PDB file of C-alpha atoms in Angstrom:
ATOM      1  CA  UNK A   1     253.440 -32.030 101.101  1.00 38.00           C
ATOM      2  CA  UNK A   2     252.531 -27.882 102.171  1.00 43.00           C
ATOM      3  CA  UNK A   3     251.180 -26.625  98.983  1.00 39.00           C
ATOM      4  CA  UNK A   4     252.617 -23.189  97.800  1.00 43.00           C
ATOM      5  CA  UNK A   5     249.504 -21.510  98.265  1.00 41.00           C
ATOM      6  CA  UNK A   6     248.860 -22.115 102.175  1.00 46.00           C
ATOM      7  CA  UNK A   7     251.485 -19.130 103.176  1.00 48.00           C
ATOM      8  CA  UNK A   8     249.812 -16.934 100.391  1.00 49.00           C
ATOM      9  CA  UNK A   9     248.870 -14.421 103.201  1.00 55.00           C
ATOM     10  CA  UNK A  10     250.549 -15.762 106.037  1.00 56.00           C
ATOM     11  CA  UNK A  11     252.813 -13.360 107.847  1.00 78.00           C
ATOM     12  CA  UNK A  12     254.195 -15.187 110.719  1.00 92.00           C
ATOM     13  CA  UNK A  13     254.434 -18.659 111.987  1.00 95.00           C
ATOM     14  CA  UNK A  14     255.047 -20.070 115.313  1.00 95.00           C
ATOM     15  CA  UNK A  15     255.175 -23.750 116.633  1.00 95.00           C
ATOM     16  CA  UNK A  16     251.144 -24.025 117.157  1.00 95.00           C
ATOM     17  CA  UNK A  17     251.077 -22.735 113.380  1.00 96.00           C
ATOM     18  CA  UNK A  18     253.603 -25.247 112.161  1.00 96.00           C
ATOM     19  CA  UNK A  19     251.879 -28.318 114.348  1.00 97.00           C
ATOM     20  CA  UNK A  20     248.622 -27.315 112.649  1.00 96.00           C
ATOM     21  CA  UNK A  21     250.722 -27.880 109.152  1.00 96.00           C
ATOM     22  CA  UNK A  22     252.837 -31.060 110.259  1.00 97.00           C
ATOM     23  CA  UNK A  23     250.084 -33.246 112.087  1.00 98.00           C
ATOM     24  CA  UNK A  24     247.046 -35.322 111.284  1.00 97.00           C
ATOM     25  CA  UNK A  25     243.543 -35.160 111.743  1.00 98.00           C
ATOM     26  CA  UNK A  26     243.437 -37.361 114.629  1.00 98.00           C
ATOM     27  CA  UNK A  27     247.085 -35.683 115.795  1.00 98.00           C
ATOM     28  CA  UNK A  28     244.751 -32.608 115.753  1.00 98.00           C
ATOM     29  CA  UNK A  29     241.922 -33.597 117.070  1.00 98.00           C
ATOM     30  CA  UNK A  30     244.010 -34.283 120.376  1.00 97.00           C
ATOM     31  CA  UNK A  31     246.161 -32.018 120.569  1.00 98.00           C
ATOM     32  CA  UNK A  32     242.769 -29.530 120.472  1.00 97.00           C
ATOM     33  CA  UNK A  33     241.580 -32.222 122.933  1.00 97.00           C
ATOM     34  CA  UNK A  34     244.237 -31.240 125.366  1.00 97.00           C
ATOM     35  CA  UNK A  35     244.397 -27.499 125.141  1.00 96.00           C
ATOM     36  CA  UNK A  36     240.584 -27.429 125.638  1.00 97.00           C
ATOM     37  CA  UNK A  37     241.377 -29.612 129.049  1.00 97.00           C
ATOM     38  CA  UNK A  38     244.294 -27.070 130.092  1.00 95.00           C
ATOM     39  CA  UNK A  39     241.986 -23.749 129.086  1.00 94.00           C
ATOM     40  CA  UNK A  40     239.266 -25.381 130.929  1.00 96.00           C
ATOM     41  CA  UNK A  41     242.128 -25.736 133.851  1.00 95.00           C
ATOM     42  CA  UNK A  42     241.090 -29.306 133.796  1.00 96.00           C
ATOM     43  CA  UNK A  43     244.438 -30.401 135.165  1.00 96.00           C
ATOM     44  CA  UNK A  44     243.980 -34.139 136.652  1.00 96.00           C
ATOM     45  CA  UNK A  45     242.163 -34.976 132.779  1.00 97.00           C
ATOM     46  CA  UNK A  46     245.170 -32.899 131.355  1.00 98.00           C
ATOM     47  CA  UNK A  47     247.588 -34.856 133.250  1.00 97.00           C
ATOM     48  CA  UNK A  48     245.946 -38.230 132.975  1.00 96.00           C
ATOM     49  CA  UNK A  49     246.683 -38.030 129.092  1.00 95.00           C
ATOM     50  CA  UNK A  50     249.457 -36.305 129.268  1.00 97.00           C
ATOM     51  CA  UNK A  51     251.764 -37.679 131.588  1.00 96.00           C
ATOM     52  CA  UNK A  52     254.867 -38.560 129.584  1.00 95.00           C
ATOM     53  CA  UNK A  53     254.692 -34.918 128.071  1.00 96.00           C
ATOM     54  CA  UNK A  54     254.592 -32.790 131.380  1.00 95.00           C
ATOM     55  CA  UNK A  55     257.529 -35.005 132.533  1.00 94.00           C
ATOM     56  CA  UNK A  56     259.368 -33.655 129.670  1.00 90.00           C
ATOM     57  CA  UNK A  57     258.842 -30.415 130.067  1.00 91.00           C
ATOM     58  CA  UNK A  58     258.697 -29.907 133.607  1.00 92.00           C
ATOM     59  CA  UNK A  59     260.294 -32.947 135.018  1.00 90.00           C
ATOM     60  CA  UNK A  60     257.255 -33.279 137.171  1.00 93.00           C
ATOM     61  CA  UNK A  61     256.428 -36.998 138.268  1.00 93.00           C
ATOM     62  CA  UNK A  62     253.036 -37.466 140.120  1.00 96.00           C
ATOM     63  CA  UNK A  63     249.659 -35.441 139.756  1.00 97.00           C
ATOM     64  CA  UNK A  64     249.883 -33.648 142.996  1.00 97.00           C
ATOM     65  CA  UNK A  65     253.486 -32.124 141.674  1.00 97.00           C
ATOM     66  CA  UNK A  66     251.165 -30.902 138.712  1.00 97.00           C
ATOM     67  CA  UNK A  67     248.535 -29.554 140.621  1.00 96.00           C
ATOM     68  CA  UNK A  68     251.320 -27.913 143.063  1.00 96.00           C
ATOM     69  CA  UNK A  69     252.574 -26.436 139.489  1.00 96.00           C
ATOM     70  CA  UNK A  70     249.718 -25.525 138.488  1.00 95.00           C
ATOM     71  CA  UNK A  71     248.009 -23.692 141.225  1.00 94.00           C
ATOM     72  CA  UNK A  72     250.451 -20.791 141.051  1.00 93.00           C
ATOM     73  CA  UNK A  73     251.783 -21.252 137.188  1.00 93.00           C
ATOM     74  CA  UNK A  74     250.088 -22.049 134.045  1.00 91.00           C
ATOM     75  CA  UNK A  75     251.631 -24.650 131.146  1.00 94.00           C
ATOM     76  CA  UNK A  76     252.903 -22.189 128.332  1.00 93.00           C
ATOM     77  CA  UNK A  77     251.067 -23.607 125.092  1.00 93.00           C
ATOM     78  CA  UNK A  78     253.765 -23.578 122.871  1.00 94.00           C
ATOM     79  CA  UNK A  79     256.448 -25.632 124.795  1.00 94.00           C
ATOM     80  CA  UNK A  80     253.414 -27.994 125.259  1.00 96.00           C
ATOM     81  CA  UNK A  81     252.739 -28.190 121.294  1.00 97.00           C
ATOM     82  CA  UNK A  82     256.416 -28.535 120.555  1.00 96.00           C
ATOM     83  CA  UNK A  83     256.522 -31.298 123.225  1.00 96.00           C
ATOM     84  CA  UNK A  84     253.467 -32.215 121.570  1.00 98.00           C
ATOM     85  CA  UNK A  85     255.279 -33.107 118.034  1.00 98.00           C
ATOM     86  CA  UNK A  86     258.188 -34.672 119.810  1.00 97.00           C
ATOM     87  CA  UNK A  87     255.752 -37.036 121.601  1.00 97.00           C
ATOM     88  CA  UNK A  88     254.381 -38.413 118.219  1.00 97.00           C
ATOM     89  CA  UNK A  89     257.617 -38.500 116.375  1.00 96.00           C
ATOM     90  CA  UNK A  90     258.118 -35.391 114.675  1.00 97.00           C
ATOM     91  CA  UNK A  91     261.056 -34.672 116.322  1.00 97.00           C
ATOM     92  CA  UNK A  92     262.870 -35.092 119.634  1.00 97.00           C
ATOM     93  CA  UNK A  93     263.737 -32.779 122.523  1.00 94.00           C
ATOM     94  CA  UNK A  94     267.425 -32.112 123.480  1.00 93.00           C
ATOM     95  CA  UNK A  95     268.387 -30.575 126.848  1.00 86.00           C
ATOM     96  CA  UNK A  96     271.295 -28.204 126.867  1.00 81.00           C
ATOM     97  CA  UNK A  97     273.573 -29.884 129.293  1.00 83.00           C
ATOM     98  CA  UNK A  98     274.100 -33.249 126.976  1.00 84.00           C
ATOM     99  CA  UNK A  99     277.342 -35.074 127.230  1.00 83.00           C
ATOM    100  CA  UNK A 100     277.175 -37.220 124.180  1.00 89.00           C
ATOM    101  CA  UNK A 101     274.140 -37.266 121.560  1.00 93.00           C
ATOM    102  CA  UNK A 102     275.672 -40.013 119.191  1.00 91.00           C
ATOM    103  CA  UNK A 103     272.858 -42.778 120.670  1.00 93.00           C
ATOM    104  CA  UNK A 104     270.018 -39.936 120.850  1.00 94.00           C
ATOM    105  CA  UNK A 105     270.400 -38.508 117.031  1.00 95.00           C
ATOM    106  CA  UNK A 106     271.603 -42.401 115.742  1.00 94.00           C
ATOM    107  CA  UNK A 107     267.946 -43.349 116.958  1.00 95.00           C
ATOM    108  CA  UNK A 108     266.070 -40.217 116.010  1.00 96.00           C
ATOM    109  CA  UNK A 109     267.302 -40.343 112.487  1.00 95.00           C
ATOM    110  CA  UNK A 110     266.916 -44.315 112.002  1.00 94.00           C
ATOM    111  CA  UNK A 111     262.980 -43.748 113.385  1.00 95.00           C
ATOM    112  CA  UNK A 112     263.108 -40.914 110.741  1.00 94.00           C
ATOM    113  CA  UNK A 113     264.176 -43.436 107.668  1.00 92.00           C
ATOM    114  CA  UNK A 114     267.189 -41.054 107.844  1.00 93.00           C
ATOM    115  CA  UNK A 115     269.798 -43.440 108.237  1.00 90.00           C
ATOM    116  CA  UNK A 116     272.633 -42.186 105.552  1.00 94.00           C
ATOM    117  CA  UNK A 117     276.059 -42.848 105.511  1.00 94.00           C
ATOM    118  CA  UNK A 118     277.021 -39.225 105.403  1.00 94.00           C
ATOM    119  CA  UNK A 119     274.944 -38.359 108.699  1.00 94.00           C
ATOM    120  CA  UNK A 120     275.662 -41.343 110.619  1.00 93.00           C
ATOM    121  CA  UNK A 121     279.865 -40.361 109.653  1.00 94.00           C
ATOM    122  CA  UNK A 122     279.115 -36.810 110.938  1.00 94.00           C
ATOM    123  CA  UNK A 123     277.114 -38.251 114.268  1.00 93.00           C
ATOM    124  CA  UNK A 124     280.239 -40.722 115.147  1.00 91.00           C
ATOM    125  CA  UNK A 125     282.903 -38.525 114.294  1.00 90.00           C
ATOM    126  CA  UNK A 126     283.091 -36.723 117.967  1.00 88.00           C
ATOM    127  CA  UNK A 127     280.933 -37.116 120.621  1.00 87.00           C
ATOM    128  CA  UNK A 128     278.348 -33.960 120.248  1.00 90.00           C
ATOM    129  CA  UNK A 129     276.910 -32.142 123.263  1.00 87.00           C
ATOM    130  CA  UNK A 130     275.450 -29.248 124.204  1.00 87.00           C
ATOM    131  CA  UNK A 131     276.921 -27.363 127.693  1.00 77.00           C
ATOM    132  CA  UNK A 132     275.421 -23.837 126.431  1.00 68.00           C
ATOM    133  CA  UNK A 133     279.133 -22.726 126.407  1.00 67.00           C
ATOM    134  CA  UNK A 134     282.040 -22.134 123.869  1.00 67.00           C
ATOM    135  CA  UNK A 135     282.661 -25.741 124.079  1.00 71.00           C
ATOM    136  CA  UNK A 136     279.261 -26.560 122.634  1.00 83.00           C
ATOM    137  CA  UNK A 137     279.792 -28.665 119.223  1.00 89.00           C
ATOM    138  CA  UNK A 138     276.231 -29.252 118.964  1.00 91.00           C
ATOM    139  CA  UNK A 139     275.316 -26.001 116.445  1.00 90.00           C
ATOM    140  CA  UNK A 140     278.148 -27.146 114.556  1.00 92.00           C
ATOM    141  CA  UNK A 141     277.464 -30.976 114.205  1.00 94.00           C
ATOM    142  CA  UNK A 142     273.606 -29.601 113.402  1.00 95.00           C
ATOM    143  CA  UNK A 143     274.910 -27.376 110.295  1.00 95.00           C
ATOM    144  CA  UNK A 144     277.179 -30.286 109.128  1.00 96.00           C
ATOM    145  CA  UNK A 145     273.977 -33.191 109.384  1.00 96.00           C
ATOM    146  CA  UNK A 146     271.372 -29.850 107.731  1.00 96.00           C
ATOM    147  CA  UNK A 147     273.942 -29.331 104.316  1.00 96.00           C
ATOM    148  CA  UNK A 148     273.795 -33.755 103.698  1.00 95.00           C
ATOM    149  CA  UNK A 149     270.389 -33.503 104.536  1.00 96.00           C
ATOM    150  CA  UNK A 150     269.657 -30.281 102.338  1.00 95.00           C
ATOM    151  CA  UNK A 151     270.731 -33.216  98.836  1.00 95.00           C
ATOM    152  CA  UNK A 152     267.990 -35.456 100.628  1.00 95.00           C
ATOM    153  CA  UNK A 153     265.571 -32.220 100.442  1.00 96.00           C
ATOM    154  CA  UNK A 154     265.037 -32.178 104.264  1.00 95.00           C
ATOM    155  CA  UNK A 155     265.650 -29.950 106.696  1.00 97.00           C
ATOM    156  CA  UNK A 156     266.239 -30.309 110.480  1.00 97.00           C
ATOM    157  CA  UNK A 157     265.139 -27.298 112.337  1.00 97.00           C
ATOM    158  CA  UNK A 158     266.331 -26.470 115.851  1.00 95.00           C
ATOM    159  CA  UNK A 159     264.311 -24.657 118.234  1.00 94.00           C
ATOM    160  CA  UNK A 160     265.573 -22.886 121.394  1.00 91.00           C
ATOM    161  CA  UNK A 161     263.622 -22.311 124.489  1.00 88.00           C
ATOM    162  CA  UNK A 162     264.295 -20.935 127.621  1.00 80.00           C
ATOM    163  CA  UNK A 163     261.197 -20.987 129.351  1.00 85.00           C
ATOM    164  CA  UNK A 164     261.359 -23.934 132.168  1.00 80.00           C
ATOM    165  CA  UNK A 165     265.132 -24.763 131.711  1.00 72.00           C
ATOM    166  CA  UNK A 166     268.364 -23.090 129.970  1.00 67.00           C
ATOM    167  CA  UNK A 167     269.137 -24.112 126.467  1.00 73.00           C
ATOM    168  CA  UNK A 168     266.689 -26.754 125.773  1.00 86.00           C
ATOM    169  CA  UNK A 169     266.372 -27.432 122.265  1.00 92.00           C
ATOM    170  CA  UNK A 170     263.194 -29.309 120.166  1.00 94.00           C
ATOM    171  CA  UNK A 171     264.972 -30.549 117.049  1.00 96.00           C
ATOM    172  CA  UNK A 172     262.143 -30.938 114.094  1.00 97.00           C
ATOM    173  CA  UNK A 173     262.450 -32.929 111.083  1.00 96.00           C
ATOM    174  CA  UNK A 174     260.999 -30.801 108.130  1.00 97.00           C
ATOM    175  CA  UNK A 175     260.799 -31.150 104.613  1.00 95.00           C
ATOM    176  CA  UNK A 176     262.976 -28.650 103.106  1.00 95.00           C
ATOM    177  CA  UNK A 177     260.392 -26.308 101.263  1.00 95.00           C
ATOM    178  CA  UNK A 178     258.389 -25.671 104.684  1.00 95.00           C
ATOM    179  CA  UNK A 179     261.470 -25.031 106.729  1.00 96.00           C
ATOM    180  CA  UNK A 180     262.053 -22.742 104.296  1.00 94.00           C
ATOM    181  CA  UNK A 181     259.149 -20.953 105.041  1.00 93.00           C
ATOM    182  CA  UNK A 182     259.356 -21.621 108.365  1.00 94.00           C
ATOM    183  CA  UNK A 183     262.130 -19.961 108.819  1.00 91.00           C
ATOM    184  CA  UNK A 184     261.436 -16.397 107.172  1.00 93.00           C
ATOM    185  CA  UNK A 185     258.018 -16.439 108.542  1.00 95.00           C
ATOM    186  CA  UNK A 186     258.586 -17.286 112.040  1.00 95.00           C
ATOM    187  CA  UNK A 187     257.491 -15.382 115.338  1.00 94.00           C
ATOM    188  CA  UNK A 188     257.100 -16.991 119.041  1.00 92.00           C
ATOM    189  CA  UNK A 189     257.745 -15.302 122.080  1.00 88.00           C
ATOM    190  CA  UNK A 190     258.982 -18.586 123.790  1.00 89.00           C
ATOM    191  CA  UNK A 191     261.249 -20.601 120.292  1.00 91.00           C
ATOM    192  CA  UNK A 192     263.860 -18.882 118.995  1.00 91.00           C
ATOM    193  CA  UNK A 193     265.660 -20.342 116.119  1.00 91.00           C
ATOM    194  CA  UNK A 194     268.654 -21.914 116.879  1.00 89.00           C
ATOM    195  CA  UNK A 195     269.428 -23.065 113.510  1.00 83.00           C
TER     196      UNK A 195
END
């Protein structure tokens, strides 16, 4: 639990700010670990331990891909870090041409001990998906799952990024005080706040 008196002062939060809140020593440790290796421009270390992330990001598959990458572009930190959570179960990333998310939020939320009768009802009701169009249900479905969560006093927050590909989303499980506070708080250049 965030104690009250960690945002006495803070003005603005963005997702390195919230992973510094959300993970644990160790969680730390490498995700320091890893930025050091990418500052350093330490890319075959970066990728060696990182492998599963850059695919996820950048849909890159081998090292020399990377390097290619690399050589002319650099890794933004912050869709790393919110990668970064995803990776060790904090959340999960969402891409913004889904057909049908029932399987991917049925297994997020049963990782997540979240498994109540009101969410799964709202997850099978209609197939949810995101097309970044008028026809996109996925906002909606979010708000419906956030006010059953919201009795449960957790919050999911969803992130919007259109750095490496349109409309992809990181969906973070939160406890509802520091979403909260998240939310009135936040600044990035790269996340908006989808909802």
């Amino acid at each position: 639990m965030i104690s009250e008196n960690y945002f006495v002062g803070v003005k603005t939060m963005n997702i390195l700010d919230l992973a510094d809140l959300l993970l644990s020593p160790d969680e730390k440790k490498e995700l320091q670990t890893s930025m050091e290796l990418l500052e350093k421009s330490n890319y075959s270390a970066f990728y060696e331990s990182n492998q599963n992330i850059i695919k996820s990001i950048l849909f890159l598959e081998t090292l020399d891909e990377f390097l290619d990458f690399s050589k002319e572009n650099s890794l933004d930190k912050e869709c790393y870090c919110a990668a970064f959570l995803c990776a060790h179960g904090y959340g999960i990333q969402i891409g913004g041409y889904e057909d049908d998310l029932t399987h991917t939020l049925t297994e997020f939320f049963h990782t997540q001990g979240m498994e109540y009768p009101e969410i799964s009802e709202i997850v099978c009701k209609e197939k949810i998906y995101t097309d970044c169009s008028d026809y996109d249900n996925f906002k909606k479905s979010m708000t419906a799952i956030n006010r059953e969560l919201d009795t449960h006093g957790i919050r999911l927050v969803v992130l919007e990024d259109f750095v490496y590909c349109d409309c992809e989303y990181t969906v973070l499980k939160l406890d509802k005080a520091l979403a909260d506070k998240m939310l009135s708080s936040w600044s990035s250049d790269n996340f908006e706040i989808y909802l």
